[in-house]
Short mmCIF file of C-alpha atoms in Angstrom, two decimals:
data_model
loop_
_atom_site.label_atom_id
_atom_site.label_comp_id
_atom_site.label_asym_id
_atom_site.label_seq_id
_atom_site.Cartn_x
_atom_site.Cartn_y
_atom_site.Cartn_z
CA UNK A 29 -13.81 -30.93 -36.90
CA UNK A 30 -11.39 -28.09 -36.50
CA UNK A 31 -7.72 -28.97 -36.80
CA UNK A 32 -4.98 -27.90 -34.25
CA UNK A 33 -4.10 -24.82 -36.22
CA UNK A 34 -7.65 -23.60 -36.62
CA UNK A 35 -8.58 -24.09 -33.00
CA UNK A 36 -5.19 -22.48 -31.94
CA UNK A 37 -6.27 -19.34 -34.03
CA UNK A 38 -9.65 -19.25 -32.33
CA UNK A 39 -8.12 -19.63 -28.89
CA UNK A 40 -5.59 -16.95 -29.24
CA UNK A 41 -8.02 -14.42 -30.64
CA UNK A 42 -10.33 -15.01 -27.69
CA UNK A 43 -7.35 -14.92 -25.23
CA UNK A 44 -6.28 -11.53 -26.66
CA UNK A 45 -9.61 -9.98 -26.02
CA UNK A 46 -9.82 -11.47 -22.49
CA UNK A 47 -6.50 -10.22 -21.69
CA UNK A 48 -7.36 -6.65 -22.86
CA UNK A 49 -10.57 -7.02 -20.62
CA UNK A 50 -8.57 -7.94 -17.51
CA UNK A 51 -6.03 -5.23 -17.95
CA UNK A 52 -8.75 -2.54 -18.35
CA UNK A 53 -11.22 -3.94 -15.92
CA UNK A 54 -9.92 -6.29 -13.38
CA UNK A 55 -6.30 -5.46 -12.66
CA UNK A 56 -7.24 -1.87 -11.89
CA UNK A 57 -9.78 -3.13 -9.39
CA UNK A 58 -7.12 -5.40 -7.90
CA UNK A 59 -4.63 -2.38 -7.48
CA UNK A 60 -7.41 -0.36 -5.86
CA UNK A 61 -8.04 -3.19 -3.28
CA UNK A 62 -4.48 -3.49 -2.44
CA UNK A 63 -4.33 0.18 -1.95
CA UNK A 64 -7.09 0.13 0.54
CA UNK A 65 -5.72 -2.94 2.33
CA UNK A 66 -2.39 -1.26 2.72
CA UNK A 67 -3.87 2.10 3.99
CA UNK A 68 -5.94 0.22 6.63
CA UNK A 69 -2.98 -1.98 7.63
CA UNK A 70 -0.61 1.02 7.87
CA UNK A 71 -3.33 2.62 10.10
CA UNK A 72 -3.37 -0.24 12.29
CA UNK A 73 0.37 -0.73 12.37
CA UNK A 74 0.97 2.86 13.25
CA UNK A 75 -1.64 2.80 16.05
CA UNK A 76 -0.01 -0.32 17.64
CA UNK A 77 3.21 1.55 17.69
CA UNK A 78 1.63 4.66 19.13
CA UNK A 79 0.06 2.68 21.90
CA UNK A 80 3.39 0.87 22.66
CA UNK A 81 1.75 -2.56 21.73
CA UNK A 82 4.64 -3.34 19.27
CA UNK A 83 8.07 -1.59 18.77
CA UNK A 84 8.93 -0.09 15.21
CA UNK A 85 11.23 -2.35 13.33
CA UNK A 86 14.80 -0.39 13.39
CA UNK A 87 15.60 -2.23 10.13
CA UNK A 88 12.38 -1.54 8.35
CA UNK A 89 13.87 1.04 6.05
CA UNK A 90 16.94 -1.02 5.26
CA UNK A 91 15.15 -4.07 4.11
CA UNK A 92 15.48 -4.30 0.31
CA UNK A 93 12.37 -5.88 -1.44
CA UNK A 94 12.46 -7.18 -5.00
CA UNK A 95 9.68 -9.92 -4.82
CA UNK A 96 6.68 -10.66 -2.47
CA UNK A 97 7.59 -12.90 0.31
CA UNK A 98 5.10 -13.88 3.07
CA UNK A 99 6.09 -13.45 6.58
CA UNK A 100 6.41 -16.50 8.74
CA UNK A 101 3.33 -17.93 10.31
CA UNK A 102 4.93 -20.32 12.76
CA UNK A 103 3.97 -20.71 16.50
CA UNK A 104 5.49 -18.49 19.11
CA UNK A 105 5.19 -18.28 22.92
CA UNK A 106 3.06 -15.48 24.68
CA UNK A 107 6.19 -13.82 25.90
CA UNK A 108 7.32 -13.42 22.37
CA UNK A 109 4.12 -12.16 20.86
CA UNK A 110 4.87 -8.32 20.95
CA UNK A 111 8.25 -8.94 19.23
CA UNK A 112 7.11 -11.57 16.80
CA UNK A 113 3.92 -9.90 15.74
CA UNK A 114 5.70 -6.53 15.60
CA UNK A 115 8.29 -7.86 13.12
CA UNK A 116 5.85 -9.80 11.05
CA UNK A 117 3.14 -7.23 10.81
CA UNK A 118 5.88 -4.73 9.88
CA UNK A 119 7.06 -6.98 7.16
CA UNK A 120 3.47 -7.68 5.93
CA UNK A 121 2.95 -3.74 5.78
CA UNK A 122 6.22 -3.35 3.77
CA UNK A 123 5.24 -6.07 1.28
CA UNK A 124 1.71 -4.33 0.58
CA UNK A 125 3.64 -1.00 0.28
CA UNK A 126 5.81 -2.66 -2.23
CA UNK A 127 2.92 -4.05 -4.24
CA UNK A 128 1.16 -0.64 -4.29
CA UNK A 129 4.35 1.16 -5.31
CA UNK A 130 6.29 -0.99 -7.55
CA UNK A 131 4.14 -3.85 -8.73
CA UNK A 132 3.05 -3.72 -12.40
CA UNK A 133 -0.81 -4.69 -12.60
CA UNK A 134 -0.59 -6.37 -16.03
CA UNK A 135 -1.23 -9.96 -17.08
CA UNK A 136 2.37 -10.19 -18.44
CA UNK A 137 3.83 -9.27 -15.05
CA UNK A 138 1.44 -11.12 -12.61
CA UNK A 139 2.29 -14.58 -13.54
CA UNK A 140 1.19 -17.84 -11.85
CA UNK A 141 4.27 -17.82 -9.68
CA UNK A 142 3.61 -14.32 -8.58
CA UNK A 143 -0.10 -15.03 -7.95
CA UNK A 144 1.11 -17.89 -5.76
CA UNK A 145 3.38 -15.45 -3.65
CA UNK A 146 0.39 -12.95 -3.48
CA UNK A 147 -1.93 -15.76 -2.19
CA UNK A 148 0.66 -16.67 0.38
CA UNK A 149 0.98 -13.19 1.52
CA UNK A 150 -2.77 -12.83 1.69
CA UNK A 151 -2.98 -15.98 4.02
CA UNK A 152 -0.38 -14.20 6.53
CA UNK A 153 -3.37 -12.70 8.27
CA UNK A 154 -6.82 -13.97 7.99
CA UNK A 155 -8.80 -10.76 7.92
CA UNK A 156 -11.95 -12.58 6.65
CA UNK A 157 -11.84 -14.77 9.86
CA UNK A 158 -10.04 -12.40 12.43
CA UNK A 159 -10.25 -13.99 15.70
CA UNK A 160 -8.50 -14.67 18.91
CA UNK A 161 -9.30 -18.32 18.42
CA UNK A 162 -7.90 -18.54 14.90
CA UNK A 163 -5.65 -21.55 14.27
CA UNK A 164 -3.16 -19.25 12.55
CA UNK A 165 -0.53 -17.95 14.91
CA UNK A 166 -0.16 -14.42 13.18
CA UNK A 167 -3.89 -13.87 13.03
CA UNK A 168 -4.46 -15.15 16.53
CA UNK A 169 -1.68 -12.96 18.12
CA UNK A 170 -2.55 -9.72 16.08
CA UNK A 171 -6.39 -10.22 16.89
CA UNK A 172 -5.60 -10.50 20.63
CA UNK A 173 -3.55 -7.31 20.61
CA UNK A 174 -6.21 -5.33 18.70
CA UNK A 175 -9.02 -6.60 20.66
CA UNK A 176 -7.34 -5.68 23.89
CA UNK A 177 -6.37 -2.36 22.68
CA UNK A 178 -10.01 -1.66 21.49
CA UNK A 179 -11.33 -2.52 24.82
CA UNK A 180 -9.05 -0.22 26.66
CA UNK A 181 -9.25 2.57 24.33
CA UNK A 182 -11.55 5.75 23.87
CA UNK A 183 -14.55 5.34 21.61
CA UNK A 184 -12.95 7.20 18.79
CA UNK A 185 -9.88 4.79 18.68
CA UNK A 186 -12.11 1.72 19.16
CA UNK A 187 -14.23 2.89 16.21
CA UNK A 188 -11.08 3.60 14.14
CA UNK A 189 -9.92 -0.08 14.85
CA UNK A 190 -13.21 -1.71 13.95
CA UNK A 191 -13.44 0.40 10.75
CA UNK A 192 -10.11 -0.64 9.62
CA UNK A 193 -10.66 -4.15 10.45
CA UNK A 194 -13.91 -4.17 8.47
CA UNK A 195 -12.13 -2.70 5.43
CA UNK A 196 -9.31 -5.04 5.59
CA UNK A 197 -11.90 -8.02 5.45
CA UNK A 198 -13.70 -6.50 2.58
CA UNK A 199 -10.53 -5.73 0.60
CA UNK A 200 -8.93 -9.09 1.29
CA UNK A 201 -12.13 -10.93 0.15
CA UNK A 202 -12.13 -9.04 -3.12
CA UNK A 203 -8.36 -9.58 -3.60
CA UNK A 204 -8.80 -13.35 -2.96
CA UNK A 205 -11.69 -13.56 -5.50
CA UNK A 206 -9.75 -11.59 -8.11
CA UNK A 207 -6.56 -13.56 -7.75
CA UNK A 208 -8.52 -16.91 -8.10
CA UNK A 209 -10.00 -15.76 -11.35
CA UNK A 210 -6.71 -14.46 -12.50
CA UNK A 211 -5.03 -17.65 -11.69
CA UNK A 212 -7.50 -19.52 -13.84
CA UNK A 213 -6.99 -17.13 -16.63
CA UNK A 214 -3.22 -17.29 -16.43
CA UNK A 215 -3.46 -21.04 -16.98
CA UNK A 216 -5.12 -20.36 -20.12
CA UNK A 217 -2.33 -17.67 -20.97
CA UNK A 218 0.27 -20.35 -20.39
CA UNK A 219 -1.55 -22.68 -22.78
CA UNK A 220 -1.81 -19.85 -25.23
CA UNK A 221 1.97 -19.28 -25.10
CA UNK A 222 2.54 -22.90 -26.06
CA UNK A 223 0.03 -22.62 -28.96
CA UNK A 224 1.52 -19.40 -30.11
CA UNK A 225 5.35 -19.69 -29.59
CA UNK A 226 6.09 -23.50 -29.40
CA UNK A 227 3.52 -24.48 -32.33
CA UNK A 228 5.13 -21.86 -34.54
CA UNK A 229 8.66 -23.14 -33.99
CA UNK A 230 10.20 -24.55 -37.05
CA UNK A 231 11.00 -27.79 -35.34
CA UNK A 232 7.30 -28.39 -34.47
CA UNK A 233 5.78 -30.98 -37.07
CA UNK A 234 1.99 -29.90 -37.19
CA UNK A 235 1.10 -32.84 -39.26
CA UNK A 236 2.57 -35.32 -36.79
CA UNK A 237 1.00 -33.43 -33.73
CA UNK A 238 -2.31 -33.96 -35.35
CA UNK A 239 -1.82 -37.69 -35.76
CA UNK A 240 -2.28 -38.44 -32.04
CA UNK A 241 -2.06 -37.10 -28.42
CA UNK A 242 1.11 -38.94 -27.63
CA UNK A 243 2.81 -37.59 -30.65
CA UNK A 244 1.78 -34.16 -29.86
CA UNK A 245 2.93 -34.39 -26.20
CA UNK A 246 6.44 -35.84 -27.36
CA UNK A 247 6.80 -32.78 -29.77
CA UNK A 248 5.90 -30.28 -27.01
CA UNK A 249 8.32 -31.95 -24.41
CA UNK A 250 11.17 -32.06 -27.17
CA UNK A 251 11.00 -28.28 -28.03
CA UNK A 252 9.85 -26.96 -24.66
CA UNK A 253 13.26 -26.14 -23.21
CA UNK A 254 14.42 -24.32 -26.29
CA UNK A 255 11.19 -22.34 -26.94
CA UNK A 256 9.88 -21.68 -23.27
CA UNK A 257 13.31 -21.26 -21.53
CA UNK A 258 13.04 -21.24 -17.78
CA UNK A 259 9.17 -21.12 -17.69
CA UNK A 260 8.03 -24.17 -15.43
CA UNK A 261 6.57 -27.27 -17.34
CA UNK A 262 3.16 -27.54 -16.05
CA UNK A 263 2.08 -31.21 -17.00
CA UNK A 264 -1.62 -30.88 -16.13
CA UNK A 265 -1.98 -27.76 -18.39
CA UNK A 266 -0.12 -29.41 -21.22
CA UNK A 267 -2.59 -32.51 -20.89
CA UNK A 268 -5.50 -29.96 -21.30
CA UNK A 269 -3.93 -28.88 -24.50
CA UNK A 270 -3.74 -32.66 -25.64
CA UNK A 271 -7.41 -33.00 -24.58
CA UNK A 272 -8.48 -29.90 -26.61
CA UNK A 273 -6.78 -31.22 -29.59
CA UNK A 274 -7.39 -35.03 -29.48
CA UNK A 275 -10.06 -36.01 -26.98
CA UNK A 276 -13.19 -37.99 -28.44
CA UNK A 277 -15.16 -35.02 -27.24
CA UNK A 278 -12.95 -32.32 -28.22
CA UNK A 279 -15.46 -30.24 -29.96
CA UNK A 280 -17.48 -29.77 -26.68
CA UNK A 281 -14.15 -29.15 -24.92
CA UNK A 282 -13.08 -26.63 -27.37
CA UNK A 283 -16.47 -24.72 -27.19
CA UNK A 284 -16.26 -24.73 -23.43
CA UNK A 285 -12.73 -23.29 -23.46
CA UNK A 286 -13.76 -20.49 -25.92
CA UNK A 287 -16.85 -19.76 -23.96
CA UNK A 288 -14.68 -19.49 -20.88
CA UNK A 289 -12.61 -16.94 -22.50
CA UNK A 290 -15.58 -14.84 -23.79
CA UNK A 291 -16.30 -11.37 -22.59
CA UNK A 292 -19.94 -10.72 -22.19
CA UNK A 293 -21.51 -7.74 -23.68
CA UNK A 294 -22.65 -6.47 -20.18
CA UNK A 295 -18.89 -6.56 -19.24
CA UNK A 296 -18.19 -4.36 -22.19
CA UNK A 297 -20.96 -1.89 -21.02
CA UNK A 298 -19.37 -1.84 -17.58
CA UNK A 299 -16.18 -0.66 -19.18
CA UNK A 300 -17.45 2.79 -19.97
CA UNK A 301 -18.61 3.42 -16.54
CA UNK A 302 -17.52 6.60 -14.91
CA UNK A 303 -14.69 6.18 -12.28
CA UNK A 304 -15.86 7.23 -8.91
CA UNK A 305 -13.87 10.43 -8.61
CA UNK A 306 -15.39 11.14 -5.11
CA UNK A 307 -14.01 7.91 -3.81
CA UNK A 308 -10.62 8.87 -5.36
CA UNK A 309 -10.68 12.00 -3.29
CA UNK A 310 -11.68 10.37 -0.02
CA UNK A 311 -8.99 7.60 -0.69
CA UNK A 312 -6.59 10.48 -0.79
CA UNK A 313 -7.88 12.05 2.47
CA UNK A 314 -7.33 8.55 4.14
CA UNK A 315 -3.77 8.23 2.74
CA UNK A 316 -2.86 11.80 4.13
CA UNK A 317 -4.24 10.81 7.59
CA UNK A 318 -1.44 8.22 7.79
CA UNK A 319 0.93 11.13 8.75
CA UNK A 320 -0.89 11.35 12.23
CA UNK A 321 1.04 8.44 14.01
CA UNK A 322 4.38 9.74 12.36
CA UNK A 323 3.80 13.27 13.69
CA UNK A 324 3.09 11.77 17.01
CA UNK A 325 6.36 9.88 17.18
CA UNK A 326 8.09 13.17 16.16
CA UNK A 327 6.41 15.06 19.03
CA UNK A 328 7.81 12.54 21.51
CA UNK A 329 11.32 12.99 20.11
CA UNK A 330 11.23 16.70 19.95
CA UNK A 331 9.92 16.96 23.53
CA UNK A 332 12.77 14.56 24.61
CA UNK A 333 15.42 16.75 22.92
CA UNK A 334 13.88 19.84 24.35
CA UNK A 335 14.12 18.43 27.89
CA UNK A 336 17.73 17.41 27.28
CA UNK A 337 18.56 21.04 26.26
CA UNK A 338 16.81 22.39 29.37
CA UNK A 339 18.78 20.08 31.56
CA UNK A 340 21.97 21.45 30.12
CA UNK A 341 20.93 25.08 31.18
CA UNK A 342 20.14 24.16 34.80
CA UNK A 343 22.73 26.20 36.63
CA UNK A 344 22.20 27.93 40.00
CA UNK A 345 21.22 31.28 38.21
CA UNK A 346 18.80 29.42 36.16
CA UNK A 347 17.05 28.04 39.14
CA UNK A 348 17.14 31.47 40.88
CA UNK A 349 15.40 33.06 37.77
CA UNK A 350 12.66 30.25 37.68
CA UNK A 351 12.01 30.75 41.45
CA UNK A 352 11.56 34.50 41.04
CA UNK A 353 9.19 34.14 38.21
CA UNK A 354 7.23 31.64 40.23
CA UNK A 355 7.21 33.98 43.22
CA UNK A 356 6.06 37.02 41.32
CA UNK A 357 3.69 34.83 39.11
CA UNK A 358 5.63 35.94 36.10
CA UNK A 359 4.95 33.76 32.87
CA UNK A 360 8.14 32.20 31.30
CA UNK A 361 9.73 34.09 28.55
CA UNK A 362 9.02 32.75 25.01
CA UNK A 363 11.42 29.98 24.22
CA UNK A 364 12.83 30.71 20.62
CA UNK A 365 15.06 28.45 18.58
CA UNK A 366 17.06 29.79 15.75
CA UNK A 367 16.88 27.25 12.99
CA UNK A 368 18.67 27.04 9.67
CA UNK A 369 16.38 26.66 6.68
CA UNK A 370 17.66 25.48 3.34
CA UNK A 371 15.79 26.78 0.20
CA UNK A 372 15.92 23.86 -2.27
CA UNK A 373 15.00 26.17 -5.23
CA UNK A 374 17.65 28.77 -4.70
CA UNK A 375 20.11 26.60 -2.71
CA UNK A 376 20.28 29.48 -0.14
CA UNK A 377 20.19 29.31 3.55
CA UNK A 378 18.12 31.53 5.95
CA UNK A 379 17.64 31.62 9.68
CA UNK A 380 14.06 31.56 11.07
CA UNK A 381 12.99 32.15 14.68
CA UNK A 382 10.82 29.18 15.99
CA UNK A 383 8.75 29.63 19.14
CA UNK A 384 8.97 26.20 20.57
CA UNK A 385 5.86 26.13 22.64
CA UNK A 386 3.71 27.51 19.69
CA UNK A 387 5.23 25.03 17.38
CA UNK A 388 4.61 22.11 19.59
CA UNK A 389 1.01 23.12 20.19
CA UNK A 390 0.50 23.35 16.38
CA UNK A 391 2.06 19.93 15.90
CA UNK A 392 -0.12 18.16 18.62
CA UNK A 393 -3.12 19.94 17.10
CA UNK A 394 -2.28 18.49 13.69
CA UNK A 395 -1.83 15.03 15.15
CA UNK A 396 -5.34 15.31 16.60
CA UNK A 397 -6.69 16.69 13.27
CA UNK A 398 -5.15 14.09 10.88
CA UNK A 399 -6.23 11.37 13.33
CA UNK A 400 -9.73 12.46 13.09
CA UNK A 401 -9.63 11.92 9.23
CA UNK A 402 -9.37 8.14 9.83
CA UNK A 403 -12.58 8.08 11.86
CA UNK A 404 -15.67 7.76 9.76
CA UNK A 405 -17.83 8.77 12.70
CA UNK A 406 -16.17 11.99 13.31
CA UNK A 407 -18.13 15.18 12.47
CA UNK A 408 -15.19 16.73 10.62
CA UNK A 409 -14.71 13.60 8.46
CA UNK A 410 -18.38 13.53 7.63
CA UNK A 411 -18.19 17.28 6.76
CA UNK A 412 -15.43 16.30 4.17
CA UNK A 413 -17.33 13.53 2.65
CA UNK A 414 -20.40 15.63 2.24
CA UNK A 415 -18.29 18.45 0.61
CA UNK A 416 -18.28 19.14 -3.02
CA UNK A 417 -15.13 17.77 -4.80
CA UNK A 418 -13.79 21.26 -5.67
CA UNK A 419 -13.93 21.97 -1.95
CA UNK A 420 -12.09 18.66 -1.13
CA UNK A 421 -9.43 19.18 -3.72
CA UNK A 422 -8.80 22.81 -2.25
CA UNK A 423 -8.55 21.22 1.26
CA UNK A 424 -6.07 18.83 0.08
CA UNK A 425 -4.08 21.22 -1.77
CA UNK A 426 -3.78 23.47 1.43
CA UNK A 427 -2.94 20.35 3.60
CA UNK A 428 -0.10 19.20 1.23
CA UNK A 429 1.36 22.79 1.10
CA UNK A 430 1.44 22.91 4.97
CA UNK A 431 2.85 19.45 5.23
CA UNK A 432 5.68 20.18 3.03
CA UNK A 433 6.41 23.40 4.98
CA UNK A 434 6.17 21.40 8.22
CA UNK A 435 8.68 18.80 6.87
CA UNK A 436 11.22 21.52 6.03
CA UNK A 437 10.75 22.95 9.60
CA UNK A 438 11.05 19.47 11.13
CA UNK A 439 14.38 18.70 9.27
CA UNK A 440 15.62 22.07 10.44
CA UNK A 441 14.74 21.37 14.03
CA UNK A 442 16.39 17.94 13.80
CA UNK A 443 19.71 19.54 12.75
CA UNK A 444 19.28 22.11 15.42
CA UNK A 445 19.05 19.69 18.25
CA UNK A 446 22.14 17.60 16.96
CA UNK A 447 24.26 20.76 16.80
CA UNK A 448 22.99 22.02 20.23
CA UNK A 449 23.00 18.81 22.21
CA UNK A 450 26.77 17.98 22.21
CA UNK A 451 26.92 14.71 23.99
CA UNK A 452 28.31 16.09 27.30
CA UNK A 453 27.40 13.77 30.20
CA UNK A 454 26.46 10.90 27.80
CA UNK A 455 23.56 12.93 26.55
CA UNK A 456 22.91 12.83 22.79
CA UNK A 457 20.06 14.17 20.50
CA UNK A 458 17.32 11.91 19.52
CA UNK A 459 17.70 11.65 15.78
CA UNK A 460 14.55 11.87 13.79
CA UNK A 461 15.86 10.81 10.29
CA UNK A 462 13.62 7.59 10.40
CA UNK A 463 10.53 9.37 11.13
CA UNK A 464 11.17 12.15 8.57
CA UNK A 465 11.88 9.75 5.85
CA UNK A 466 8.57 7.85 6.63
CA UNK A 467 6.63 11.18 7.02
CA UNK A 468 7.99 12.26 3.47
CA UNK A 469 7.10 8.97 1.96
CA UNK A 470 3.54 9.08 3.32
CA UNK A 471 3.18 12.51 2.00
CA UNK A 472 4.48 11.60 -1.46
CA UNK A 473 2.18 8.58 -1.66
CA UNK A 474 -0.91 10.56 -0.74
CA UNK A 475 0.09 13.22 -3.22
CA UNK A 476 0.33 10.63 -6.04
CA UNK A 477 -3.30 9.83 -5.48
CA UNK A 478 -4.29 13.59 -5.58
CA UNK A 479 -2.26 13.69 -8.96
CA UNK A 480 -4.13 10.74 -10.24
CA UNK A 481 -7.45 12.47 -9.71
CA UNK A 482 -6.38 15.64 -11.23
CA UNK A 483 -5.05 13.84 -14.22
CA UNK A 484 -8.33 11.96 -14.58
CA UNK A 485 -10.50 15.01 -14.41
CA UNK A 486 -8.35 16.77 -16.91
CA UNK A 487 -8.46 13.87 -19.38
CA UNK A 488 -12.18 13.86 -18.82
CA UNK A 489 -12.55 17.59 -19.64
CA UNK A 490 -10.46 17.27 -22.73
CA UNK A 491 -12.55 14.44 -24.00
CA UNK A 492 -15.65 16.37 -23.52
CA UNK A 493 -14.17 19.30 -25.49
CA UNK A 494 -13.66 16.88 -28.27
CA UNK A 495 -17.33 15.85 -28.05
CA UNK A 496 -16.55 12.39 -26.62
CA UNK A 497 -18.98 11.88 -23.99
CA UNK A 498 -19.13 8.05 -23.35
CA UNK A 499 -17.42 8.58 -19.92
CA UNK A 500 -19.92 10.65 -18.02
#
């Protein structure tokens, strides 16, 4: 019959191994599933804005997030649907972005309280039962929007919606399963903290604790505030500790607990499986495709600013010139803007000539191109997936370089319009700051995934040079 100290030692040793296994195996899977879910949700959110089903939250970038909070899921009227779902879906996407960007995927960080918050967030939209007849207001409202949009869209857009919904369902199902397992494990971790920290306290009388269950409970309750601080007191879990130490069948209970914390050999074998680097690259392509709706919004604002400038130059002689060109079937002269580019490396300014019509044609072409990268049925997407990894990384390198150049030109164009459209007659330039910030963040996040791939490939090559070939 093992005494409390002996069993506590066995328990903590098994808990440590299980913790290492979770952090090397399960939590990276959880992070990847959240990334997939966020990418798909962002695609759906941007599509709803592009199709004017909802309006972009003007306060989205100003909302500060420090912890995960689930959006409301209360009832609303049909007239309120676009506004309510727009706000709640925007908040949901922001929370997923926060999780993917700032969350620490470690056992010490994802506590029982945080798991509870993550589960609540996951219940905000029931992707596994996504129906217009759902009893959940958020799910019902969003499903109605997307199903209507899918029916009234071209085949490519409809396929894109279906593909993203399918991936949301799969990712959320995996997330829920992982969170359930992690919740069960964190309960054992909580018990481990009591056995490790409280039992080691100088005021804990081990001999008295071994006398009876009530004596052990009394000692735990007495020392808990001083040792555990603000950690909530979970009565049910403390009762489990008492059972493990004093129940008539404690040997069987202890054996079951140790077995529960065991890491099977086949799980250790899985530990050395190679990361799917091709999937990492395709995930990067998906992340990059998220620039499409942002570029689409920028196209609209640039066109509006262009039209405002043209209306400022609509004098009698301007009308005569246009009439003469039409009469003699002469093409319009090139419309060239002189924009100021700031070189961030040298901190110098230069003036560039930008052909408006050529630039807009290029921008619209990019919107169409990046949109195609979200459609698994698109021939170009299939070509990328079938390409060798070196070819995909070359493609991504080129796209990131061009996106950075495009970002510089768009920022310069934004400043150009603000300087040229003076506000006469109540006309003001349509600012593009919000869209430019979103575009920059999207590019940065996608680029981070490319960097993760490159880092892994370089590490793998270095290990092979050292003769370590376990990861193949």
